[in-house]
XYZ file of C-alpha atoms in Angstrom:
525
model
C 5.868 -4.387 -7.501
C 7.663 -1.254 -7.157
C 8.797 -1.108 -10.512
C 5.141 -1.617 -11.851
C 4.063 1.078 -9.598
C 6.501 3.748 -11.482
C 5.880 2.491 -14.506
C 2.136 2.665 -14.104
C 2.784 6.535 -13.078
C 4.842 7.243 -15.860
C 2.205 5.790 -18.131
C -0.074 8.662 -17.910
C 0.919 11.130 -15.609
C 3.153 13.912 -16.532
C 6.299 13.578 -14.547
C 8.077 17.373 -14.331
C 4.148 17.769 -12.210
C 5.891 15.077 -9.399
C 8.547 15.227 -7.306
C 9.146 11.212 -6.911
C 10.659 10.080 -3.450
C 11.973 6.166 -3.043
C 12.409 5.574 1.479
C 14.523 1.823 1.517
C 16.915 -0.123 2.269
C 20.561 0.158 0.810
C 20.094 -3.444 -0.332
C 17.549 -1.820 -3.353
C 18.697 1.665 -3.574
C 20.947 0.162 -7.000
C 17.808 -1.324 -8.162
C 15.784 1.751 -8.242
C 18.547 4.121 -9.527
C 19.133 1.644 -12.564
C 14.975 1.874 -13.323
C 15.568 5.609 -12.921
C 18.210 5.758 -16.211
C 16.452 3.031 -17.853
C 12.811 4.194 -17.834
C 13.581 7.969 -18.163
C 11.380 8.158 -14.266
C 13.438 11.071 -11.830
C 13.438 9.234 -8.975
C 14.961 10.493 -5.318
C 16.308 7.342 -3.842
C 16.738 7.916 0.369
C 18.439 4.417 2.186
C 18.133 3.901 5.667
C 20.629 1.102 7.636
C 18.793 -1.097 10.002
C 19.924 -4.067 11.637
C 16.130 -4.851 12.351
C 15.407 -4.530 8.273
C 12.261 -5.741 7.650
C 8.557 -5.528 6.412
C 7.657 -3.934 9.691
C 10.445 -1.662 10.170
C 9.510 -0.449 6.654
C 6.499 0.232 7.848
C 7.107 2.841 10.413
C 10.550 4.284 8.699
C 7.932 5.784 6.201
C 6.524 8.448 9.025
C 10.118 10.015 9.460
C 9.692 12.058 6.202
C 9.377 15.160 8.189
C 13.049 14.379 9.399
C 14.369 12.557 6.651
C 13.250 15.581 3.895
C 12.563 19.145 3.454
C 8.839 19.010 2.421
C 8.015 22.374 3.574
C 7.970 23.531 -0.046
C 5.167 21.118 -1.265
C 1.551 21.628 -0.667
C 0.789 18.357 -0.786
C 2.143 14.713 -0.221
C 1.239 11.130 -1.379
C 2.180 8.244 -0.125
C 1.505 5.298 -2.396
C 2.711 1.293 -1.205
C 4.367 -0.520 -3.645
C 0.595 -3.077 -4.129
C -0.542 -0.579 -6.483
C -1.519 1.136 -9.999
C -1.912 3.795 -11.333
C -4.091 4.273 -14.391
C -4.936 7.592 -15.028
C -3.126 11.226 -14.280
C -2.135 10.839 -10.922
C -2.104 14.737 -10.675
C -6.146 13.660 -10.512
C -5.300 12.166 -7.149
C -4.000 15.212 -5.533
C -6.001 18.056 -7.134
C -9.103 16.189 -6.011
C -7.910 15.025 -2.794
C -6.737 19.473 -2.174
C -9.835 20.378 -3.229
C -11.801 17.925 -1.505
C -10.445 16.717 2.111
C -11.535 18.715 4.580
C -8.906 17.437 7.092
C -4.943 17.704 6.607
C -5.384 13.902 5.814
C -7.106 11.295 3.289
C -7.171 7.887 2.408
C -9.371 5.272 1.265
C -12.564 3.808 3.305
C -11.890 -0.080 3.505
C -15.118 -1.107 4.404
C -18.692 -0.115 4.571
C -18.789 -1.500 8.008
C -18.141 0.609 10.837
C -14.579 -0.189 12.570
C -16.743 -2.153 16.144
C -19.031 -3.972 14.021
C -15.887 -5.701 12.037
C -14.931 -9.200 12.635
C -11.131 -8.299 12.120
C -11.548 -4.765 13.558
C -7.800 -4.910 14.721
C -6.902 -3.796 11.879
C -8.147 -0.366 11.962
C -7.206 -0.556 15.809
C -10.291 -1.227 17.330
C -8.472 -2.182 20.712
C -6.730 0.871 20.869
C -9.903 3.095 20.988
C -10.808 0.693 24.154
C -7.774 0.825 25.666
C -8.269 4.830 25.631
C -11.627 5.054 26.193
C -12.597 6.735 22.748
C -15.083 3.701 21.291
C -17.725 6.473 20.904
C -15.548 7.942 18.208
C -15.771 4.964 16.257
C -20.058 5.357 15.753
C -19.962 5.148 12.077
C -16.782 5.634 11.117
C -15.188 3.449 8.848
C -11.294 2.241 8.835
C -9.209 3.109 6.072
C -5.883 1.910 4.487
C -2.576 3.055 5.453
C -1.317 2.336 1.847
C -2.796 5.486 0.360
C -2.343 8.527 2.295
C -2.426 11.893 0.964
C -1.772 14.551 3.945
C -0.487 18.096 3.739
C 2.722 18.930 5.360
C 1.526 20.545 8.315
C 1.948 20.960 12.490
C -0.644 18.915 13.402
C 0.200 15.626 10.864
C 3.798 15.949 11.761
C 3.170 16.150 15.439
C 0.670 12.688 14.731
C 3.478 11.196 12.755
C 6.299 11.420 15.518
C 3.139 10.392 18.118
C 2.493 7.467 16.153
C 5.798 5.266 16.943
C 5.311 6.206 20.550
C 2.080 4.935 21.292
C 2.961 1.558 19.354
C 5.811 1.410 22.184
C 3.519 2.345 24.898
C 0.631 -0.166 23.739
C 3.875 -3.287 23.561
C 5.417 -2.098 26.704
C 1.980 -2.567 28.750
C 1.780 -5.814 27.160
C -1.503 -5.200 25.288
C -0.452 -6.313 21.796
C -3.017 -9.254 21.115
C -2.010 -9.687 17.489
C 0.809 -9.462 15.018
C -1.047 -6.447 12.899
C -0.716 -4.435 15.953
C 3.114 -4.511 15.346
C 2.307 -2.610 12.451
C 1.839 1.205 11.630
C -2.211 0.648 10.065
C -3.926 0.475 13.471
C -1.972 3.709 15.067
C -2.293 6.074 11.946
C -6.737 4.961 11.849
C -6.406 5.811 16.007
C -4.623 8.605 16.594
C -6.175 10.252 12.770
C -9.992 9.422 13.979
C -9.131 10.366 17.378
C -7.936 13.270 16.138
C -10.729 14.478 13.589
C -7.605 14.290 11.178
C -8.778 11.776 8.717
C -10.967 12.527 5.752
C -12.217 8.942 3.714
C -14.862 10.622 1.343
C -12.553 13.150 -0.491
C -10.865 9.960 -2.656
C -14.075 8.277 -3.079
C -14.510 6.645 -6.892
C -10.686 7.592 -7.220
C -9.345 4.357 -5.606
C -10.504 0.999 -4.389
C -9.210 -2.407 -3.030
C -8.343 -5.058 -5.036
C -10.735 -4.404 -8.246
C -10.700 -7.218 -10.592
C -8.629 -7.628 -13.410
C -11.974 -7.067 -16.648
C -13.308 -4.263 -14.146
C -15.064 -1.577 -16.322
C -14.096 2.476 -15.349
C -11.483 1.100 -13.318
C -10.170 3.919 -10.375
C -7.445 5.921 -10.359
C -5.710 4.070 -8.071
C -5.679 0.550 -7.817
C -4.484 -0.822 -4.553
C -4.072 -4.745 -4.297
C -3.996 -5.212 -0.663
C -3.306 -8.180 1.592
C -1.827 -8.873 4.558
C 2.210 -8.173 4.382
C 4.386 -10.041 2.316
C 1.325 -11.715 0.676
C 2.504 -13.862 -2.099
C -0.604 -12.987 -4.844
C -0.164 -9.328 -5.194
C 2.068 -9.273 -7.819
C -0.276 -12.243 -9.407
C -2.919 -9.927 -9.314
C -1.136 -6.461 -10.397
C 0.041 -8.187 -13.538
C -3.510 -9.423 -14.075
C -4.943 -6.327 -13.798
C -2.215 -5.035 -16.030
C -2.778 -7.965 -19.297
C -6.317 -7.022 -19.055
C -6.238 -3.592 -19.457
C -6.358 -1.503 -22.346
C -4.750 1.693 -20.879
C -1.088 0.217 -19.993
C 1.064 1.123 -22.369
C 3.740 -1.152 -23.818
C 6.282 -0.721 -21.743
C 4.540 -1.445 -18.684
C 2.882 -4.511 -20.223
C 6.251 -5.816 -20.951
C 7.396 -5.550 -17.910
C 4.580 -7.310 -16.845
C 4.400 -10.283 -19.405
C 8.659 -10.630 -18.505
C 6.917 -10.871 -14.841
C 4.372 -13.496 -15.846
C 6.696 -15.104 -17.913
C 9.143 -15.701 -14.830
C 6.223 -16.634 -12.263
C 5.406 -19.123 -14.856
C 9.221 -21.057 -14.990
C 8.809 -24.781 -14.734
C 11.897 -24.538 -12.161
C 9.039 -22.497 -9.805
C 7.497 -24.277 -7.229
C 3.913 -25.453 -8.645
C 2.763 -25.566 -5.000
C 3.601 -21.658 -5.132
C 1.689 -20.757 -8.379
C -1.138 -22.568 -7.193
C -1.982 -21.144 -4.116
C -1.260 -17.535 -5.864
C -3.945 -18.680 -8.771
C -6.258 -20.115 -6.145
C -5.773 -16.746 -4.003
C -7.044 -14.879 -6.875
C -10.030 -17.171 -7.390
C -11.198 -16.665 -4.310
C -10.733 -12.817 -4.587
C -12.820 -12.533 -7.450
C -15.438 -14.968 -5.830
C -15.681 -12.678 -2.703
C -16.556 -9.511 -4.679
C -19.292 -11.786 -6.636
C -20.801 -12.954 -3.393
C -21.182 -9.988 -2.624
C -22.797 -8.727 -5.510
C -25.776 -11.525 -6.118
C -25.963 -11.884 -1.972
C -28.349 -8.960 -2.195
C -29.255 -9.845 -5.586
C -30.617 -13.204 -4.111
C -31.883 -12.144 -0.639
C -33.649 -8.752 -2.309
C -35.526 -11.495 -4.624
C -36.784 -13.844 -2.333
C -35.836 -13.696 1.628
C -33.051 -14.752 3.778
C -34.714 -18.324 4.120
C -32.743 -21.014 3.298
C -33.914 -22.200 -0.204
C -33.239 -26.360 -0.764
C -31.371 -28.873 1.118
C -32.047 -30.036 4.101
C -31.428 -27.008 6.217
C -34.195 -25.509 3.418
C -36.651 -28.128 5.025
C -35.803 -27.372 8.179
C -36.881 -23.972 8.167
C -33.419 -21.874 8.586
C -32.720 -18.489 8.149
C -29.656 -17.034 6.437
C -29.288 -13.294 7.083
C -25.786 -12.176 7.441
C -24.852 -8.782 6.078
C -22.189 -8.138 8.515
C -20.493 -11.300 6.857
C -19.839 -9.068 3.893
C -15.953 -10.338 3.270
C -17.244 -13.992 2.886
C -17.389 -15.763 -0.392
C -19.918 -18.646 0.130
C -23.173 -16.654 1.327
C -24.868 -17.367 -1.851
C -24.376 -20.511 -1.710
C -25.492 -20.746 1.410
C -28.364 -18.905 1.422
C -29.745 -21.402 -1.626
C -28.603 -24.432 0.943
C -26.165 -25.654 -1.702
C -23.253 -24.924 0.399
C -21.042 -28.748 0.748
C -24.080 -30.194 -0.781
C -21.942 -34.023 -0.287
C -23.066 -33.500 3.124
C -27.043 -33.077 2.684
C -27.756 -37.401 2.584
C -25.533 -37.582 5.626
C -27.377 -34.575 7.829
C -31.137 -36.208 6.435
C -29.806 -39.613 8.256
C -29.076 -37.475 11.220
C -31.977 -35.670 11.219
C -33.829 -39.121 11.649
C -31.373 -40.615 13.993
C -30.277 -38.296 16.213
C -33.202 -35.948 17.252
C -32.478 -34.059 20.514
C -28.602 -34.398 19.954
C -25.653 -31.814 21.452
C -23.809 -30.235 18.202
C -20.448 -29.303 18.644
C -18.617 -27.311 15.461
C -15.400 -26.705 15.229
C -13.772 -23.895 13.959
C -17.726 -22.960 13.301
C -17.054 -19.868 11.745
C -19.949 -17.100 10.963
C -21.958 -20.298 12.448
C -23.894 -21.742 9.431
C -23.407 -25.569 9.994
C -24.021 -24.966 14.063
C -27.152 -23.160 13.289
C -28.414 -25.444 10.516
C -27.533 -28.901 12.397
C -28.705 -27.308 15.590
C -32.401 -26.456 14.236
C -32.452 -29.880 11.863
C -31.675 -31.638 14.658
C -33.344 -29.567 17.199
C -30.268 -29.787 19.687
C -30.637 -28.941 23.027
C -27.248 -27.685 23.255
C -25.011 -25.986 20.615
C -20.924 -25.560 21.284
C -19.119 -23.294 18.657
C -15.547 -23.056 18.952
C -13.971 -20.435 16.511
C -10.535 -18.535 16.945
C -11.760 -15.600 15.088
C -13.657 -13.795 18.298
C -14.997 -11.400 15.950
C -17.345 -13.751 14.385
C -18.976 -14.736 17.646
C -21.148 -12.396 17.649
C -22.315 -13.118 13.828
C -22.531 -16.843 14.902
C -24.670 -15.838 18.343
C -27.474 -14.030 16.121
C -27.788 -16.602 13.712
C -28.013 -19.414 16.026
C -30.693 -17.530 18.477
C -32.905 -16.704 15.029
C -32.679 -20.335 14.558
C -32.205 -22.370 17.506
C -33.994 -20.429 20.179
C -34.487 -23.002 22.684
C -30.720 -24.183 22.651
C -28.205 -23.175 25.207
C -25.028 -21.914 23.136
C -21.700 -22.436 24.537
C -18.967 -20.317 22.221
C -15.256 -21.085 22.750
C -12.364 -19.612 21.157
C -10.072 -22.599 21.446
C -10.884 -26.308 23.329
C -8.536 -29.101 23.748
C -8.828 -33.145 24.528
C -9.536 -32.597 28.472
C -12.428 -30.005 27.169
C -13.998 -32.314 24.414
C -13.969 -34.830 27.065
C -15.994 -32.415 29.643
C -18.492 -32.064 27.004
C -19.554 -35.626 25.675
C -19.740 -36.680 29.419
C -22.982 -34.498 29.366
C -23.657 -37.299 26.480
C -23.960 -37.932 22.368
C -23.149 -34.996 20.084
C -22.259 -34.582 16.909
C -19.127 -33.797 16.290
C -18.387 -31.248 13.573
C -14.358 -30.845 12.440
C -13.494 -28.228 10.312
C -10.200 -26.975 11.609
C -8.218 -26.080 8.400
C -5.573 -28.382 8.619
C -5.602 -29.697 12.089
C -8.454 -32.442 11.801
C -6.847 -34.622 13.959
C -5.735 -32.919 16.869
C -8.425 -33.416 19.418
C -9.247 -37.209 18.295
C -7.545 -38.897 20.465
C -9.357 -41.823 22.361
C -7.163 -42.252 25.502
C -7.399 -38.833 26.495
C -11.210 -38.443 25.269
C -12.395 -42.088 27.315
C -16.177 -41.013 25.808
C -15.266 -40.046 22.331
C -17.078 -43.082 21.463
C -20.481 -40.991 22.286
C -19.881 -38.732 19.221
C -21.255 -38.759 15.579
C -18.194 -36.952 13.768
C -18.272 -35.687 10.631
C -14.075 -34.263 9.553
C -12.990 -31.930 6.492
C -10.217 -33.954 4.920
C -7.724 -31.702 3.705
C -5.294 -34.026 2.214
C -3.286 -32.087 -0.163
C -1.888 -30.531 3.145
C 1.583 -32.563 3.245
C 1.168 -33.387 6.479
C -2.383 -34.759 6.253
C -2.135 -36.951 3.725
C -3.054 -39.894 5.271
C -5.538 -38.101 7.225
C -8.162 -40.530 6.492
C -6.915 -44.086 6.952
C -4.857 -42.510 10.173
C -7.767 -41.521 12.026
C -10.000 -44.423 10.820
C -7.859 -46.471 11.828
C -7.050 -45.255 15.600
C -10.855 -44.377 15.942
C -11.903 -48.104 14.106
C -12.839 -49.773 17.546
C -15.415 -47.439 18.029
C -16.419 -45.871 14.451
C -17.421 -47.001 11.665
C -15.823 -44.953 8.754
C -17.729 -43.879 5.819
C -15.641 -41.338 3.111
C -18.131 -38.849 1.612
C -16.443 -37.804 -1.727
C -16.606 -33.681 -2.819
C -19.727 -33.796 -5.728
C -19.984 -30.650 -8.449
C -23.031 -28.638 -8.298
C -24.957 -28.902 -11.444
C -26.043 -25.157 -12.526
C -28.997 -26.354 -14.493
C -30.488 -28.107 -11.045
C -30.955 -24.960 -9.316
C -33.017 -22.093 -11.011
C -30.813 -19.225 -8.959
C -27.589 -20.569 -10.600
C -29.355 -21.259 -13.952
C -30.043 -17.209 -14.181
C -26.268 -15.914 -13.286
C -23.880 -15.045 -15.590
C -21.633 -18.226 -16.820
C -18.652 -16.632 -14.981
C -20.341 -15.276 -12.074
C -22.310 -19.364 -12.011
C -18.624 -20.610 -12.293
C -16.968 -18.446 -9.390
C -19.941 -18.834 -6.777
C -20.173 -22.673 -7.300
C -16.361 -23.548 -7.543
C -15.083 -24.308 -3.837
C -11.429 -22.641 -5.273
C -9.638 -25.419 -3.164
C -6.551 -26.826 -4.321
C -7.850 -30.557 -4.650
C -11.226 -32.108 -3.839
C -11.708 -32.181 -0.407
C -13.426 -35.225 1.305
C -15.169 -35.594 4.650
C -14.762 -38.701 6.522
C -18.324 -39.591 8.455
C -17.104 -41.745 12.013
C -20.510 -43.835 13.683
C -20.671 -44.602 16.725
C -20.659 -48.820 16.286
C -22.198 -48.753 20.016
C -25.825 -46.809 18.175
């Protein structure tokens, strides 16, 4: 990725206007000297010796450039990660971002959302800004990336650059680290920059951008494909985005198709290439949700359009659910459309009935069962706490009479607690763990539940999910498999008016395989 990113500057960027400045290990120091003689690009290569090498030392070795190298003379400096392009003059970047910021600091805007109202708002160190009492700092502000920063070289950025490592020790020491990202340098530079009034995310605005796709007209200036460390599909997606553009030149597009080329060996794991092709898939189909999810709801509503959730009356409105890629189909009721014959037979059967969803996410199937089914009682269990409060609003606007129980995590003693209040449905959707909490001698009134389970048998380990848990659970259940069905465009007037691309993306589930659903019935009624 590194290499692409030089090569992508020397494209079209004058080089005597840079002063180029590799930070790594001694382990690629060799590597970037030899691109330096081969490509013509005047690199400075600086190594560092660690015995604790890795993706997060790199992280924070990056904020000793005050100590590392004289930068006194420059008036401004860039940092770019190695997930990125550049297509365009790069001397673009820094003229506008000098005549522009109005802090000592930019960088790009991740999000439209303010940093509180995020689901993942860790990431821009939301608990941080509790922890020091400075949430009211965070009233419209949005989070930005730590993978472009352009900052001048002055007092007040050095003296938040040596701060930076010292509050991440502080924040471990007390023992308030709830997550791995907080071992990382992203959520310190957002806090101590906003905390600071140091941070400026309007003066690179139109210059760069996330992740843009790989046939994007006027693409930015800088193209960052960001993910979370290490991810496996950023190189997929930067040699995309290179193949499909017209302004690499050839020697970065042969770099890239040597890349491809390589990804592509038949001695490479398929399993890999896969998950880096369906990774991309559901990139692109996130950025198209988002565009025809106000398309859609601007045309006609945030009710529910067919299905049987559409009968029933439900309301999808979910804007702060913007990094989703299945609110279209959602909103038109389409969304696992195998399942709609199975929740009419409930909807007949079991009236009045407790729903419990696992792993219920932004709370669409625990809303819609819960008002089909008018439940008395709705139990969402999701690890994600930030989408509890997306998954409370949509189940009061549609199940106002039921009592909602939300749970981060529950385990066979707490399943059991619940289905001794009586019948539920049973909703499994726990991304590889289906069968965890099905166990009959430690859940005695299992038997009470209706249970509906997402299959995911190209999971190694699951692949006799099916007969396993029919099977143990036959004594009780009856087992119906309810196999994955295509939507058909033409059926559905929304789909029938998209684009053949954008029909393709927002109807595809991008899984690996088919998944199937196995349906257990209580053989007691």
């Amino acid at each position: 990725m590194a290499a692409l990113l030089l090569l992508s500057v020397k494209n079209q960027t004058r080089l005597d206007q840079l002063d180029i400045l590799i930070y790594c290990d001694p382990r690629f120091a060799g590597f970037f000297e030899d691109l330096s003689a081969k490509s013509g690009i005047p690199i400075t290569v600086l190594s560092s010796e660690s015995s604790e090498a890795d993706v997060v030392w790199a992280c924070w070795r990056r904020y000793d450039i005050f100590e590392i190298f004289d930068i006194s003379g420059y008036s401004s400096v860039l940092y770019l990660d190695t997930d990125i392009l550049v297509d365009g003059d790069l001397a673009e970047i820094l003229r506008a971002a000098e005549t522009k910021s109005v802090t000592p600091l930019a960088a790009i805007a991740e999000n439209p959302l303010p940093i509180g109202a995020h689901p993942n708002a860790e990431w821009w160190g939301y608990d941080l800004f509790v922890d020091a009492g400075e949430q009211a700092r965070l009233k419209d502000r949005q989070g930005f990336s730590s993978g472009v920063l352009w900052f001048r070289p002055v007092p007040e950025i050095r003296t938040m650059f040596q701060d930076m490592f010292r509050t991440y020790e502080a924040f471990r020491d007390a023992g308030k680290i709830a997550g791995s990202f907080y071992h990382t340098d992203q959520p310190y530079t957002n806090f101590l920059a906003i905390s600071r009034d140091l941070a400026d995310t309007a003066a690179l605005r139109g210059l760069a951008k996330n992740n843009p796709l790989p046939s994007a007209s006027n693409p930015p200036l800088l193209c960052h494909f960001s993910g979370g460390m290490g991810n496996s599909n950023k190189l997929a997606k930067m040699v995309a985005f290179i193949l499909a553009s017209d302004s690499m030149g050839p020697e970065i597009r042969g770099y890239a198709m040597a890349l491809d080329q390589l990804r592509k060996d038949p001695q490479d794991k398929p399993a890999s290439r896969d998950h880096i092709f369906h990774s991309n898939i559901e990139i692109a189909r996130r950025d198209i949700d988002k565009h025809l999810y106000g398309i859609v709801t601007q045309n006609a509503g945030f009710a529910v359009r067919y299905g049987p959730f559409g009968e029933a009356g439900v309301v999808y409105r979910t804007e702060r659910n913007s990094w989703a890629s299945d609110r279209v189909m959602k909103v038109l009721g389409l969304h696992e459309s195998s399942l709609h014959p199975t929740f009419r037979s409930m909807a007949q059967r079991r009236r009045g009935t407790a729903v419990i969803d696992l792993a219920s996410g932004d709370g669409y199937f625990a809303a819609g069962l819960g008002r089909l089914l008018a439940a008395p009682r709705i139990v969402a269990v999701e690890r994600n706490t930030r989408l509890h409060a997306i998954c409370a609003e949509f189940v009061a606007a549609n199940c106002p009479a039921a009592m909602l129980t939300q749970l981060e995590r529950i385990d066979a003693a707490g399943l059991e607690a619940l289905l001794q209040d009586g019948p539920a449905i049973l909703l499994l959707r726990a991304d590889g763990q289906e069968d965890l909490p099905l166990q009959p001698d430690r859940i005695p009134h299992l038997h009470r539940a209706e249970i509906l389970i997402e299959c995911h048998e190209f999971v190694p380990k699951l692949r006799n999910v099916i007969p396993d848990i029919s099977q143990r659970l036959a004594e009780t259940h009856a087992a119906t498999i309810i196999e994955e069905r295509d939507i058909v465009p033409s059926d559905v007037p929304e789909l029938r008016q998209m684009r053949g691309i954008q029909r393709g993306l927002i109807a595809c589930s991008a899984r690996p395989a088919p998944v199937r659903w196995l349906h257990l019935v209580p053989r007691a009624g």
